[in-house]
Coordinates of C-alpha atoms and ligand atoms in Angstrom, one line a residue:
M1284 CA -25.4 59.0 86.9
G1285 CA -24.6 55.2 87.0
G1286 CA -26.3 52.9 89.5
S1287 CA -28.9 55.4 90.7
R1288 CA -32.4 54.4 91.8
V1289 CA -35.5 56.2 90.6
P1290 CA -39.0 55.6 91.8
V1291 CA -41.5 55.3 89.0
P1292 CA -43.9 58.2 89.2
R1293 CA -47.5 57.4 90.3
L1294 CA -50.4 59.4 89.0
E1295 CA -54.0 59.2 90.1
G1296 CA -57.1 59.7 87.9
V1297 CA -55.3 60.4 84.6
S1298 CA -57.7 61.1 81.7
R1299 CA -57.3 59.7 78.2
E1300 CA -56.5 63.1 76.9
Q1301 CA -53.8 63.7 79.5
F1302 CA -52.2 60.4 78.9
V1303 CA -52.3 60.6 75.1
Q1304 CA -51.2 64.3 74.8
H1305 CA -48.7 64.6 77.6
L1306 CA -47.6 61.4 79.3
Y1307 CA -47.4 58.8 76.4
P1308 CA -45.1 61.0 74.3
Q1309 CA -42.5 61.0 77.1
R1310 CA -42.0 57.2 76.7
K1311 CA -41.2 56.7 80.4
P1312 CA -42.8 54.1 82.8
L1313 CA -45.6 55.4 84.9
V1314 CA -48.0 53.9 87.5
L1315 CA -51.6 54.9 86.9
E1316 CA -53.9 54.7 89.9
G1317 CA -57.7 54.8 90.0
I1318 CA -58.3 53.6 86.4
D1319 CA -61.7 52.0 85.9
L1320 CA -60.8 48.3 85.4
G1321 CA -64.3 46.9 86.0
A1322 CA -65.2 44.5 88.8
C1323 CA -62.2 42.2 88.4
T1324 CA -60.2 43.7 91.3
S1325 CA -62.8 42.6 93.8
K1326 CA -64.3 39.6 92.0
W1327 CA -61.3 37.6 90.9
T1328 CA -60.7 35.5 94.0
V1329 CA -59.2 32.1 93.8
D1330 CA -62.6 30.4 94.1
Y1331 CA -64.3 32.6 91.5
L1332 CA -61.5 32.3 89.0
S1333 CA -61.4 28.5 89.4
Q1334 CA -65.1 28.3 88.9
V1335 CA -65.7 30.8 86.2
G1336 CA -62.3 30.7 84.4
G1337 CA -62.9 27.0 83.5
R1338 CA -60.9 23.9 83.0
K1339 CA -59.1 24.8 79.8
E1340 CA -55.5 23.4 79.7
V1341 CA -52.9 26.0 80.1
K1342 CA -49.1 25.8 79.7
I1343 CA -47.1 26.9 82.7
H1344 CA -43.5 27.4 83.9
V1345 CA -42.7 25.3 86.9
A1346 CA -39.6 26.1 89.0
A1347 CA -38.3 24.5 92.2
V1348 CA -36.9 27.9 93.3
P1349 CA -38.3 31.4 93.1
Q1350 CA -35.7 32.9 90.7
M1351 CA -36.3 31.4 87.2
D1352 CA -33.1 31.1 85.2
F1353 CA -33.2 30.9 81.4
I1354 CA -29.5 30.1 81.3
S1355 CA -29.3 27.0 83.5
K1356 CA -33.0 26.2 82.6
N1357 CA -34.0 25.6 86.2
F1358 CA -37.7 25.3 85.2
V1359 CA -39.9 23.0 83.2
Y1360 CA -43.0 23.5 81.1
R1361 CA -46.1 21.6 82.2
T1362 CA -49.8 21.8 81.6
L1363 CA -52.7 22.1 84.1
P1364 CA -56.4 22.9 83.8
F1365 CA -56.8 26.7 84.4
D1366 CA -58.7 26.1 87.7
K1367 CA -56.0 23.8 89.0
L1368 CA -53.3 26.3 88.1
V1369 CA -55.0 29.0 90.0
Q1370 CA -55.4 26.8 93.1
R1371 CA -51.8 25.4 92.9
A1372 CA -50.3 28.9 92.5
A1373 CA -52.3 30.2 95.5
E1374 CA -51.9 27.4 98.0
E1375 CA -49.3 27.7 100.6
K1376 CA -48.1 24.1 100.8
H1377 CA -48.3 21.8 97.8
K1378 CA -49.5 18.2 98.0
E1379 CA -48.4 17.4 94.5
F1380 CA -45.2 18.3 92.7
F1381 CA -44.2 18.3 89.0
I1382 CA -40.4 18.4 89.7
S1383 CA -39.2 15.1 91.1
E1384 CA -36.8 14.9 94.0
S1385 CA -34.2 13.2 91.7
F1386 CA -34.4 16.1 89.2
L1387 CA -33.9 18.5 92.0
Q1388 CA -30.9 16.6 93.3
A1389 CA -29.4 16.5 89.8
T1390 CA -29.8 20.3 89.3
C1391 CA -28.5 21.0 92.7
K1392 CA -25.2 19.4 91.7
N1393 CA -24.8 22.0 89.0
I1394 CA -26.3 24.9 90.8
S1395 CA -24.9 25.4 94.3
S1396 CA -27.1 28.3 95.2
Y1397 CA -28.7 28.7 98.6
G1398 CA -32.1 28.7 96.9
H1399 CA -31.5 25.2 95.5
Q1400 CA -30.1 23.8 98.7
R1401 CA -33.3 25.1 100.5
A1402 CA -35.5 23.7 97.8
L1403 CA -34.2 20.2 98.7
V1404 CA -34.9 20.6 102.4
E1405 CA -38.2 22.5 102.3
R1406 CA -39.8 21.2 99.2
D1407 CA -41.5 24.0 97.2
E1408 CA -42.5 24.7 93.7
K1409 CA -43.4 27.9 91.9
Y1410 CA -45.9 28.3 89.1
Y1411 CA -46.1 31.0 86.4
L1412 CA -48.8 31.3 83.8
R1413 CA -48.3 33.5 80.7
S1414 CA -51.5 32.7 78.7
L1415 CA -51.3 32.0 75.0
G1416 CA -53.6 32.1 72.0
E1417 CA -55.8 29.1 70.9
D1418 CA -53.0 27.8 68.7
P1419 CA -49.9 29.2 70.4
R1420 CA -47.8 29.1 67.2
K1421 CA -50.3 31.1 65.1
D1422 CA -52.7 32.8 67.5
I1423 CA -52.2 35.9 69.6
A1424 CA -53.4 35.7 73.2
D1425 CA -56.6 37.6 74.1
I1426 CA -58.1 36.7 77.4
R1427 CA -61.5 37.9 76.2
K1428 CA -61.4 35.0 73.6
Q1429 CA -59.8 32.3 75.7
F1430 CA -61.7 33.1 78.9
P1431 CA -65.0 34.6 77.6
L1432 CA -66.8 34.2 80.9
L1433 CA -64.3 36.6 82.5
E1434 CA -64.5 39.2 79.8
G1435 CA -67.3 41.2 81.4
D1436 CA -65.3 41.6 84.6
I1437 CA -62.4 43.6 83.2
K1438 CA -62.0 46.8 81.3
F1439 CA -58.8 47.7 79.6
P1440 CA -57.6 51.3 79.8
D1441 CA -59.0 53.1 76.9
F1442 CA -55.8 55.0 76.1
F1443 CA -55.0 53.8 72.6
K1444 CA -57.0 53.2 69.4
E1445 CA -58.7 49.8 68.9
Q1446 CA -56.7 49.1 65.8
Q1447 CA -53.5 49.4 67.9
F1448 CA -54.5 46.5 70.2
F1449 CA -52.2 43.5 69.9
S1450 CA -52.9 41.1 72.8
S1451 CA -54.1 40.6 76.3
V1452 CA -52.3 38.1 78.5
F1453 CA -53.0 36.5 81.9
R1454 CA -50.0 36.7 84.3
I1455 CA -50.6 34.5 87.3
S1456 CA -47.8 33.6 89.7
S1457 CA -46.9 31.9 92.9
P1458 CA -45.7 34.2 95.7
G1459 CA -42.0 34.9 95.4
L1460 CA -41.6 34.0 91.8
Q1461 CA -39.2 36.2 89.9
L1462 CA -39.3 36.7 86.1
W1463 CA -36.0 37.6 84.5
T1464 CA -35.3 41.0 83.1
H1465 CA -36.4 41.3 79.5
Y1466 CA -37.9 43.7 77.0
D1467 CA -40.9 43.4 74.7
V1468 CA -41.4 45.3 71.5
M1469 CA -45.0 46.5 72.1
D1470 CA -46.2 49.2 74.4
N1471 CA -47.8 47.6 77.5
F1472 CA -50.2 48.2 80.3
L1473 CA -49.5 45.8 83.1
I1474 CA -52.7 45.6 85.1
Q1475 CA -52.4 44.3 88.6
V1476 CA -55.8 42.8 89.3
T1477 CA -55.0 41.1 92.7
G1478 CA -51.9 40.6 94.8
K1479 CA -48.7 42.6 94.9
K1480 CA -45.6 42.7 92.8
R1481 CA -42.4 44.6 92.6
V1482 CA -41.3 45.7 89.2
V1483 CA -37.8 47.0 88.4
L1484 CA -37.2 48.7 85.1
F1485 CA -34.2 49.8 83.1
S1486 CA -34.2 52.2 80.2
P1487 CA -33.4 50.9 76.7
R1488 CA -30.4 53.3 76.8
D1489 CA -28.9 51.1 79.5
A1490 CA -28.9 48.0 77.3
Q1491 CA -25.1 48.2 77.3
Y1492 CA -25.0 47.4 81.0
L1493 CA -27.4 44.5 81.0
Y1494 CA -25.5 41.6 79.4
L1495 CA -28.2 40.8 76.9
S1496 CA -28.9 37.4 75.4
G1497 CA -31.6 38.1 72.8
T1498 CA -34.4 39.9 74.6
K1499 CA -33.3 38.8 78.1
S1500 CA -30.6 40.0 80.6
A1501 CA -28.1 37.4 81.9
V1502 CA -28.0 39.3 85.2
L1503 CA -30.6 37.3 87.1
N1504 CA -30.0 38.4 90.6
I1505 CA -30.5 42.1 90.2
D1506 CA -30.6 42.7 94.0
N1507 CA -27.2 41.1 94.6
P1508 CA -25.5 40.9 91.2
D1509 CA -22.3 39.1 90.6
L1510 CA -20.2 42.2 89.8
A1511 CA -17.1 40.2 89.1
K1512 CA -19.0 38.6 86.2
Y1513 CA -21.2 41.6 85.3
P1514 CA -19.1 44.7 86.3
L1515 CA -21.0 47.1 84.0
F1516 CA -24.4 46.2 85.6
S1517 CA -23.7 48.7 88.5
N1518 CA -24.0 51.5 85.9
A1519 CA -27.6 50.7 85.1
R1520 CA -30.1 53.1 86.5
R1521 CA -32.8 51.2 88.3
Y1522 CA -36.5 52.4 88.1
E1523 CA -38.7 50.7 90.7
C1524 CA -42.3 50.5 91.7
S1525 CA -44.6 48.3 93.7
L1526 CA -47.9 47.4 92.2
E1527 CA -51.1 46.7 94.2
A1528 CA -54.5 45.6 93.1
G1529 CA -55.9 48.2 90.8
D1530 CA -52.6 49.7 89.7
V1531 CA -51.7 49.9 86.0
L1532 CA -48.0 50.1 85.0
F1533 CA -47.3 51.7 81.6
I1534 CA -44.2 49.9 80.3
P1535 CA -43.1 51.6 77.0
A1536 CA -41.8 49.3 74.3
L1537 CA -38.1 48.3 74.7
W1538 CA -38.0 49.2 78.5
F1539 CA -36.5 46.2 80.4
H1540 CA -38.6 44.9 83.3
N1541 CA -38.0 42.4 86.1
V1542 CA -40.9 41.2 88.1
I1543 CA -41.2 39.6 91.6
S1544 CA -44.6 38.6 92.8
E1545 CA -44.7 39.4 96.5
E1546 CA -48.0 37.6 97.0
F1547 CA -50.1 35.2 94.9
G1548 CA -51.5 37.5 92.3
V1549 CA -53.4 37.8 89.1
G1550 CA -52.3 40.3 86.4
V1551 CA -53.3 41.0 82.9
N1552 CA -51.1 42.8 80.5
V1553 CA -52.3 44.5 77.3
F1554 CA -49.8 45.0 74.5
W1555 CA -50.5 47.6 71.8
K1556 CA -48.7 48.8 68.8
H1557 CA -46.9 52.1 69.0
L1558 CA -45.5 51.9 65.4
P1559 CA -47.6 51.4 62.2
S1560 CA -48.7 47.8 61.9
E1561 CA -46.4 47.0 58.9
C1562 CA -43.3 47.6 61.0
Y1563 CA -43.9 44.5 63.2
D1564 CA -42.9 41.0 62.4
K1565 CA -46.1 39.2 61.2
T1566 CA -45.1 35.9 62.8
D1567 CA -44.8 37.5 66.3
T1568 CA -47.4 36.0 68.6
Y1569 CA -45.7 37.1 71.9
G1570 CA -44.9 40.8 71.2
N1571 CA -41.2 40.2 71.6
K1572 CA -39.9 39.8 68.0
D1573 CA -37.9 42.9 67.0
P1574 CA -39.4 45.2 64.3
T1575 CA -38.6 43.8 60.9
A1576 CA -36.3 46.8 60.0
A1577 CA -34.3 46.1 63.2
S1578 CA -33.9 42.4 62.3
R1579 CA -32.9 43.2 58.8
A1580 CA -30.3 45.7 60.0
A1581 CA -28.9 43.1 62.4
Q1582 CA -28.5 40.6 59.5
I1583 CA -26.7 43.2 57.4
L1584 CA -24.4 43.9 60.3
D1585 CA -23.6 40.2 60.6
R1586 CA -22.6 40.2 56.9
A1587 CA -20.5 43.3 57.5
L1588 CA -18.7 41.5 60.3
K1589 CA -18.0 38.5 58.1
T1590 CA -16.6 40.9 55.5
L1591 CA -14.4 42.6 58.1
A1592 CA -13.1 39.2 59.2
E1593 CA -11.3 39.0 55.8
L1594 CA -8.8 41.6 57.1
P1595 CA -5.9 40.9 59.5
E1596 CA -6.6 41.8 63.2
E1597 CA -4.9 45.2 63.2
Y1598 CA -6.9 46.4 60.2
R1599 CA -10.1 44.7 61.3
D1600 CA -9.9 46.5 64.6
F1601 CA -9.3 49.9 63.0
Y1602 CA -12.1 49.7 60.5
A1603 CA -14.5 48.2 63.2
R1604 CA -13.8 51.2 65.4
R1605 CA -14.5 53.6 62.5
M1606 CA -17.8 51.7 61.8
V1607 CA -18.8 52.1 65.5
L1608 CA -18.1 55.8 65.3
H1609 CA -20.1 56.0 62.1
I1610 CA -23.1 54.2 63.7
Q1611 CA -22.9 56.5 66.7
D1612 CA -22.8 59.6 64.6
K1613 CA -25.6 58.5 62.2
A1614 CA -28.0 56.4 64.2
Y1615 CA -27.8 57.4 67.9
S1616 CA -30.5 59.8 69.1
K1617 CA -29.2 63.2 70.1
N1618 CA -32.1 63.5 72.5
F1619 CA -30.5 62.7 75.8
E1620 CA -32.4 63.6 78.8
Ligands
AKG2041 O1 -46.1 40.7 85.6 C1 -45.6 39.7 85.1 O2 -45.7 38.6 85.5 C2 -44.7 39.9 83.9 C3 -45.1 41.1 83.1 C4 -44.5 41.2 81.8 O3 -43.4 40.7 81.5 C5 -45.2 41.9 80.7 O4 -46.3 42.4 81.0 O5 -44.6 42.1 79.6
FE2_2042 FE1 -42.7 41.5 79.5

């Protein structure tokens, strides 16, 4: 089964009842077409957003190359007024740059990729906004609060209960920008308001092939992976879809996703709680902190590993293997598709 490719199913005109009763329980990604999203899909042009969205300062990721890399940190955080961010992300050629030529030269010494060489010759910069709450450390993003004048333009799919709502987040990006593969712990409707993007997803079951570092996969180049470094990646089954204005992608919690904006585009994603509220980490503002029971179990495992380290290698290996078998027997789901 390894390495196969699966198109994400697309369904048109799904009702709340159909989603809640039949589709949601399957916990698989799905593109919903023809959902009533309000006037945003036609109204949210660059001019309109920069006039009505206002001048509030937003924090953005800025990268000199399209593929953002959390390992080498080839991007920087900057702030811009919202209207300027929209204009900068949409413009074809930039007049102003955040990343200086000397910074580029310095990073190019370490990163000998084609993208970086090109960035030096044809100077470009990519912008990415993931909107935050009023006080990013405490508050959860809700575009209806941070951008009240835009609230009336957008309707969120009414496919979960109001008490389950967690956050709504602007996702605005330059054409070409690629966001690394990661998972979030909330259920998610990724609403493509304008522009086009490609989304590749991997099942939580394939976590073993993704070389995780926290919530992110170290395999950045999913289209041409370094298989000498990441040999297991070729076993991961790749689910893929292309989103256009008006499409809504259901990303179930824990499903990995990698996003490339094919055009300048505006997206909004809505996170909601699948589990009872008390299961989630109360300090989580981004929707990506593991449920508290998972974090506690991971801490206990670290303690178990320290205890195992008291044994000599031969014994440690034997008892570690027995513990793995015990975990597989007791905790793995028997529900394989
Ligand atoms: O569309 C994007 O820019 C990223 C989407 C994403 O990571 C999310 O909705 O959780
Ligand atoms: Fe995400």
